[in-house]
Each structure stands twice: as C-alpha cells, then as structure tokens.
Amino acid sequence: MNSGRLQPPLTVEKLRVAHPSLPGNPLLAESMYLLRYIERMGTGTVDMIRRCVDAGLAEPEFDANGGFVTRIERGGVGPDAAPFSGSTQETTQEDRGTTQETTQERILALLREDPGLTRRALATRIGITADGVKYHLDKLRNAGRIRHVGATKKGHWEILNDG
C-alpha cells in the first residue's frame, strides 16, 4: 500500500534533480515497469519539469505537506487568452494563481459570456472533465458566487458575487 507520502530520504527539493526511485510498493512499481505503463523509475518529476519548461509553462510545484501533491499550471489564463486547446501557450509570472482559482475564474468568464452553458460545454472549453466542472461549480455555488435558475437542462447560471 502507498501512503501517498514521499519515501525517506526523498524531499521536494530532491525531486527537482535526478534521484533514485524509492517506491512505496516495489512489487507494484516493478510490475508497472515490466508492463510498460512507466518508462523508467525515478524520472517522472524531472520529466514533468523538463516538459513544462519545453512547453513554455511554469515549472510544476511539488508539495509534501500532508501527502504528495503536484500542481501544473496551464497557459491561456485571462480575458484575452484563447480557450485551452491542448496546445502550448506562454505563461507569465502573473498567471501563477492556483489551478483551482484559475479554473473557477475561467468558468465564471465563460458563464458571463453564455449563462446557458452546460457542464459538458464548459468541460470542453476549459479542457477538464464534466465531473471536474461539477466540482468547481459546486465550490462556486457554496461560496455564494453563482446559482442555477430553472430546469437542469434548460436553465441558466446567474453570477451573484463577482468576487
């Protein structure tokens, strides 16, 4: 079983450079390697950093407080940005809010343009799953920022508190 924590002596800082693989479950890790689900063990974080930099994105952030979390920011944030299409877009230091904040702001921007958008349409435009959109809509609704008016399929969204 994997605790979701970094195995000692790994630290967040050590993940940024070449490091040994220290899987929580060596048998599972070896099986994944032999089945070719992973290419090499101990290279994932370094590969993520390189791929983000190559794509013109900010380096991923790693956090090991209370479990291991990786945050990767996507480009295309803000009112002048094109919708995310899976292509590489440049980011700036000003774009480095949290992914959750960025996603919720993108949802709000799309709902301002078209209050009748469905979860599926929002998911397609943002590039996340419909369940991901539901999660963020629920957060926005619980924060008192939006509400849905009318029937599920024929209603529309109202922005209540534009933060």
PDB file of C-alpha atoms in Angstrom:
ATOM      1  CA  MET A   1       0.000   0.000   0.000  1.00  0.00           C
ATOM      2  CA  ASN A   2       1.224   3.533  -0.791  1.00  0.00           C
ATOM      3  CA  SER A   3       0.788   6.175   1.918  1.00  0.00           C
ATOM      4  CA  GLY A   4       0.819   8.998  -0.646  1.00  0.00           C
ATOM      5  CA  ARG A   5       3.912  10.463   1.005  1.00  0.00           C
ATOM      6  CA  LEU A   6       7.482  10.802  -0.193  1.00  0.00           C
ATOM      7  CA  GLN A   7       9.662   7.893   0.867  1.00  0.00           C
ATOM      8  CA  PRO A   8      12.641   8.926   3.043  1.00  0.00           C
ATOM      9  CA  PRO A   9      15.219  10.236   2.199  1.00  0.00           C
ATOM     10  CA  LEU A  10      13.391  11.939  -0.718  1.00  0.00           C
ATOM     11  CA  THR A  11      12.421  15.575  -0.262  1.00  0.00           C
ATOM     12  CA  VAL A  12      10.604  18.026  -2.542  1.00  0.00           C
ATOM     13  CA  GLU A  13      13.967  19.631  -3.360  1.00  0.00           C
ATOM     14  CA  LYS A  14      15.491  16.281  -4.379  1.00  0.00           C
ATOM     15  CA  LEU A  15      12.605  15.679  -6.821  1.00  0.00           C
ATOM     16  CA  ARG A  16      13.870  18.570  -8.989  1.00  0.00           C
ATOM     17  CA  VAL A  17      17.093  16.714  -9.912  1.00  0.00           C
ATOM     18  CA  ALA A  18      17.955  13.137 -10.867  1.00  0.00           C
ATOM     19  CA  HIS A  19      17.144  10.900  -7.895  1.00  0.00           C
ATOM     20  CA  PRO A  20      16.757   7.212  -7.114  1.00  0.00           C
ATOM     21  CA  SER A  21      13.383   5.549  -7.328  1.00  0.00           C
ATOM     22  CA  LEU A  22      12.047   4.749  -3.872  1.00  0.00           C
ATOM     23  CA  PRO A  23       8.565   3.326  -4.491  1.00  0.00           C
ATOM     24  CA  GLY A  24       6.284   2.675  -1.546  1.00  0.00           C
ATOM     25  CA  ASN A  25       5.372  -0.650  -3.146  1.00  0.00           C
ATOM     26  CA  PRO A  26       8.388  -2.017  -5.084  1.00  0.00           C
ATOM     27  CA  LEU A  27       6.467  -5.032  -6.421  1.00  0.00           C
ATOM     28  CA  LEU A  28       3.755  -2.828  -7.899  1.00  0.00           C
ATOM     29  CA  ALA A  29       6.336  -0.403  -9.329  1.00  0.00           C
ATOM     30  CA  GLU A  30       8.275  -3.238 -10.981  1.00  0.00           C
ATOM     31  CA  SER A  31       5.061  -4.686 -12.432  1.00  0.00           C
ATOM     32  CA  MET A  32       4.110  -1.290 -13.868  1.00  0.00           C
ATOM     33  CA  TYR A  33       7.608  -1.031 -15.399  1.00  0.00           C
ATOM     34  CA  LEU A  34       7.508  -4.530 -16.875  1.00  0.00           C
ATOM     35  CA  LEU A  35       4.037  -3.879 -18.324  1.00  0.00           C
ATOM     36  CA  ARG A  36       5.422  -0.661 -19.863  1.00  0.00           C
ATOM     37  CA  TYR A  37       2.987   1.602 -18.007  1.00  0.00           C
ATOM     38  CA  ILE A  38       6.053   3.560 -16.924  1.00  0.00           C
ATOM     39  CA  GLU A  39       9.274   4.022 -18.924  1.00  0.00           C
ATOM     40  CA  ARG A  40      11.816   4.366 -16.142  1.00  0.00           C
ATOM     41  CA  MET A  41      11.533   4.548 -12.400  1.00  0.00           C
ATOM     42  CA  GLY A  42      12.686   7.698 -10.612  1.00  0.00           C
ATOM     43  CA  THR A  43      12.428  10.061 -13.599  1.00  0.00           C
ATOM     44  CA  GLY A  44       8.803  11.262 -13.515  1.00  0.00           C
ATOM     45  CA  THR A  45       9.239  14.566 -11.689  1.00  0.00           C
ATOM     46  CA  VAL A  46      12.346  15.534 -13.664  1.00  0.00           C
ATOM     47  CA  ASP A  47      10.488  14.693 -16.907  1.00  0.00           C
ATOM     48  CA  MET A  48       7.490  16.823 -15.801  1.00  0.00           C
ATOM     49  CA  ILE A  49       9.755  19.795 -15.105  1.00  0.00           C
ATOM     50  CA  ARG A  50      11.504  19.441 -18.476  1.00  0.00           C
ATOM     51  CA  ARG A  51       8.259  19.062 -20.409  1.00  0.00           C
ATOM     52  CA  CYS A  52       6.677  22.101 -18.731  1.00  0.00           C
ATOM     53  CA  VAL A  53       9.744  24.246 -19.465  1.00  0.00           C
ATOM     54  CA  ASP A  54       9.874  22.968 -23.064  1.00  0.00           C
ATOM     55  CA  ALA A  55       6.200  23.909 -23.451  1.00  0.00           C
ATOM     56  CA  GLY A  56       6.820  27.427 -22.127  1.00  0.00           C
ATOM     57  CA  LEU A  57       4.933  26.765 -18.886  1.00  0.00           C
ATOM     58  CA  ALA A  58       5.959  27.432 -15.312  1.00  0.00           C
ATOM     59  CA  GLU A  59       7.721  24.551 -13.579  1.00  0.00           C
ATOM     60  CA  PRO A  60       5.349  22.292 -11.640  1.00  0.00           C
ATOM     61  CA  GLU A  61       5.068  22.850  -7.903  1.00  0.00           C
ATOM     62  CA  PHE A  62       5.525  19.894  -5.572  1.00  0.00           C
ATOM     63  CA  ASP A  63       4.111  19.864  -2.041  1.00  0.00           C
ATOM     64  CA  ALA A  64       4.635  17.103   0.519  1.00  0.00           C
ATOM     65  CA  ASN A  65       2.703  18.579   3.447  1.00  0.00           C
ATOM     66  CA  GLY A  66       0.022  16.079   4.456  1.00  0.00           C
ATOM     67  CA  GLY A  67       0.520  13.953   1.327  1.00  0.00           C
ATOM     68  CA  PHE A  68       2.180  14.446  -2.033  1.00  0.00           C
ATOM     69  CA  VAL A  69       0.635  16.955  -4.470  1.00  0.00           C
ATOM     70  CA  THR A  70       1.845  18.151  -7.863  1.00  0.00           C
ATOM     71  CA  ARG A  71       0.442  21.355  -9.392  1.00  0.00           C
ATOM     72  CA  ILE A  72       0.944  22.130 -13.073  1.00  0.00           C
ATOM     73  CA  GLU A  73      -0.279  25.486 -14.336  1.00  0.00           C
ATOM     74  CA  ARG A  74      -1.623  25.772 -17.857  1.00  0.00           C
ATOM     75  CA  GLY A  75      -1.255  28.790 -20.118  1.00  0.00           C
ATOM     76  CA  GLY A  76      -4.120  30.733 -21.586  1.00  0.00           C
ATOM     77  CA  VAL A  77      -5.352  32.416 -18.411  1.00  0.00           C
ATOM     78  CA  GLY A  78      -7.111  35.749 -18.510  1.00  0.00           C
ATOM     79  CA  PRO A  79      -9.704  37.594 -20.564  1.00  0.00           C
ATOM     80  CA  ASP A  80      -7.503  37.975 -23.666  1.00  0.00           C
ATOM     81  CA  ALA A  81      -6.354  34.368 -23.777  1.00  0.00           C
ATOM     82  CA  ALA A  82      -7.599  31.868 -26.298  1.00  0.00           C
ATOM     83  CA  PRO A  83      -9.529  28.889 -24.899  1.00  0.00           C
ATOM     84  CA  PHE A  84      -7.295  25.992 -23.880  1.00  0.00           C
ATOM     85  CA  SER A  85      -6.916  23.656 -26.828  1.00  0.00           C
ATOM     86  CA  GLY A  86      -4.165  21.394 -25.634  1.00  0.00           C
ATOM     87  CA  SER A  87      -1.542  23.410 -27.481  1.00  0.00           C
ATOM     88  CA  THR A  88       1.394  25.139 -25.837  1.00  0.00           C
ATOM     89  CA  GLN A  89       0.764  28.681 -24.670  1.00  0.00           C
ATOM     90  CA  GLU A  90       3.124  31.063 -22.914  1.00  0.00           C
ATOM     91  CA  THR A  91       2.546  31.974 -19.292  1.00  0.00           C
ATOM     92  CA  THR A  92       3.867  34.836 -17.211  1.00  0.00           C
ATOM     93  CA  GLN A  93       4.571  35.190 -13.519  1.00  0.00           C
ATOM     94  CA  GLU A  94       1.233  36.978 -13.113  1.00  0.00           C
ATOM     95  CA  ASP A  95      -0.606  33.840 -14.292  1.00  0.00           C
ATOM     96  CA  ARG A  96       0.631  31.693 -11.393  1.00  0.00           C
ATOM     97  CA  GLY A  97      -2.521  31.502  -9.238  1.00  0.00           C
ATOM     98  CA  THR A  98      -3.648  28.109  -8.064  1.00  0.00           C
ATOM     99  CA  THR A  99      -5.198  25.759 -10.587  1.00  0.00           C
ATOM    100  CA  GLN A 100      -8.491  25.805  -8.671  1.00  0.00           C
ATOM    101  CA  GLU A 101      -8.678  29.612  -8.732  1.00  0.00           C
ATOM    102  CA  THR A 102      -7.765  29.691 -12.402  1.00  0.00           C
ATOM    103  CA  THR A 103     -10.360  27.075 -13.328  1.00  0.00           C
ATOM    104  CA  GLN A 104     -13.097  28.816 -11.355  1.00  0.00           C
ATOM    105  CA  GLU A 105     -12.248  32.187 -12.902  1.00  0.00           C
ATOM    106  CA  ARG A 106     -12.348  30.618 -16.369  1.00  0.00           C
ATOM    107  CA  ILE A 107     -15.752  29.092 -15.587  1.00  0.00           C
ATOM    108  CA  LEU A 108     -17.062  32.464 -14.416  1.00  0.00           C
ATOM    109  CA  ALA A 109     -15.727  34.179 -17.547  1.00  0.00           C
ATOM    110  CA  LEU A 110     -17.453  31.628 -19.790  1.00  0.00           C
ATOM    111  CA  LEU A 111     -20.722  31.922 -17.839  1.00  0.00           C
ATOM    112  CA  ARG A 112     -20.612  35.713 -18.182  1.00  0.00           C
ATOM    113  CA  GLU A 113     -20.455  35.247 -21.965  1.00  0.00           C
ATOM    114  CA  ASP A 114     -23.076  32.495 -22.130  1.00  0.00           C
ATOM    115  CA  PRO A 115     -25.107  31.773 -18.959  1.00  0.00           C
ATOM    116  CA  GLY A 116     -26.799  28.814 -20.642  1.00  0.00           C
ATOM    117  CA  LEU A 117     -23.647  26.708 -20.947  1.00  0.00           C
ATOM    118  CA  THR A 118     -23.918  23.119 -19.758  1.00  0.00           C
ATOM    119  CA  ARG A 119     -21.309  21.300 -17.681  1.00  0.00           C
ATOM    120  CA  ARG A 120     -20.308  19.337 -20.750  1.00  0.00           C
ATOM    121  CA  ALA A 121     -19.832  22.515 -22.811  1.00  0.00           C
ATOM    122  CA  LEU A 122     -17.805  24.112 -20.012  1.00  0.00           C
ATOM    123  CA  ALA A 123     -15.657  20.973 -19.751  1.00  0.00           C
ATOM    124  CA  THR A 124     -14.931  21.026 -23.479  1.00  0.00           C
ATOM    125  CA  ARG A 125     -13.978  24.710 -23.488  1.00  0.00           C
ATOM    126  CA  ILE A 126     -11.781  24.507 -20.391  1.00  0.00           C
ATOM    127  CA  GLY A 127     -10.193  21.134 -21.099  1.00  0.00           C
ATOM    128  CA  ILE A 128     -11.256  19.258 -17.945  1.00  0.00           C
ATOM    129  CA  THR A 129     -13.842  16.550 -17.282  1.00  0.00           C
ATOM    130  CA  ALA A 130     -17.516  17.246 -16.706  1.00  0.00           C
ATOM    131  CA  ASP A 131     -17.020  15.925 -13.161  1.00  0.00           C
ATOM    132  CA  GLY A 132     -14.219  18.470 -12.721  1.00  0.00           C
ATOM    133  CA  VAL A 133     -16.585  21.229 -13.846  1.00  0.00           C
ATOM    134  CA  LYS A 134     -19.245  19.947 -11.416  1.00  0.00           C
ATOM    135  CA  TYR A 135     -16.711  20.118  -8.585  1.00  0.00           C
ATOM    136  CA  HIS A 136     -15.835  23.750  -9.373  1.00  0.00           C
ATOM    137  CA  LEU A 137     -19.472  24.763  -9.941  1.00  0.00           C
ATOM    138  CA  ASP A 138     -20.342  23.282  -6.542  1.00  0.00           C
ATOM    139  CA  LYS A 139     -17.477  25.253  -4.942  1.00  0.00           C
ATOM    140  CA  LEU A 140     -18.664  28.469  -6.622  1.00  0.00           C
ATOM    141  CA  ARG A 141     -22.261  27.777  -5.592  1.00  0.00           C
ATOM    142  CA  ASN A 142     -21.293  27.026  -1.965  1.00  0.00           C
ATOM    143  CA  ALA A 143     -19.263  30.256  -1.872  1.00  0.00           C
ATOM    144  CA  GLY A 144     -22.369  32.188  -2.957  1.00  0.00           C
ATOM    145  CA  ARG A 145     -20.846  33.277  -6.256  1.00  0.00           C
ATOM    146  CA  ILE A 146     -23.300  31.587  -8.645  1.00  0.00           C
ATOM    147  CA  ARG A 147     -26.685  29.896  -8.733  1.00  0.00           C
ATOM    148  CA  HIS A 148     -28.558  27.870 -11.320  1.00  0.00           C
ATOM    149  CA  VAL A 149     -32.022  29.100 -12.281  1.00  0.00           C
ATOM    150  CA  GLY A 150     -34.582  26.869 -13.994  1.00  0.00           C
ATOM    151  CA  ALA A 151     -34.602  23.277 -15.091  1.00  0.00           C
ATOM    152  CA  THR A 152     -31.365  21.316 -15.184  1.00  0.00           C
ATOM    153  CA  LYS A 153     -31.123  21.137 -18.979  1.00  0.00           C
ATOM    154  CA  LYS A 154     -32.969  24.317 -19.914  1.00  0.00           C
ATOM    155  CA  GLY A 155     -31.964  26.680 -17.120  1.00  0.00           C
ATOM    156  CA  HIS A 156     -29.129  29.189 -16.914  1.00  0.00           C
ATOM    157  CA  TRP A 157     -26.438  30.354 -14.496  1.00  0.00           C
ATOM    158  CA  GLU A 158     -26.514  33.655 -12.640  1.00  0.00           C
ATOM    159  CA  ILE A 159     -23.349  35.186 -11.241  1.00  0.00           C
ATOM    160  CA  LEU A 160     -24.262  36.537  -7.805  1.00  0.00           C
ATOM    161  CA  ASN A 161     -20.981  37.710  -6.347  1.00  0.00           C
ATOM    162  CA  ASP A 162     -18.269  38.507  -8.859  1.00  0.00           C
ATOM    163  CA  GLY A 163     -15.614  38.244  -6.180  1.00  0.00           C
TER     164      GLY A 163
END
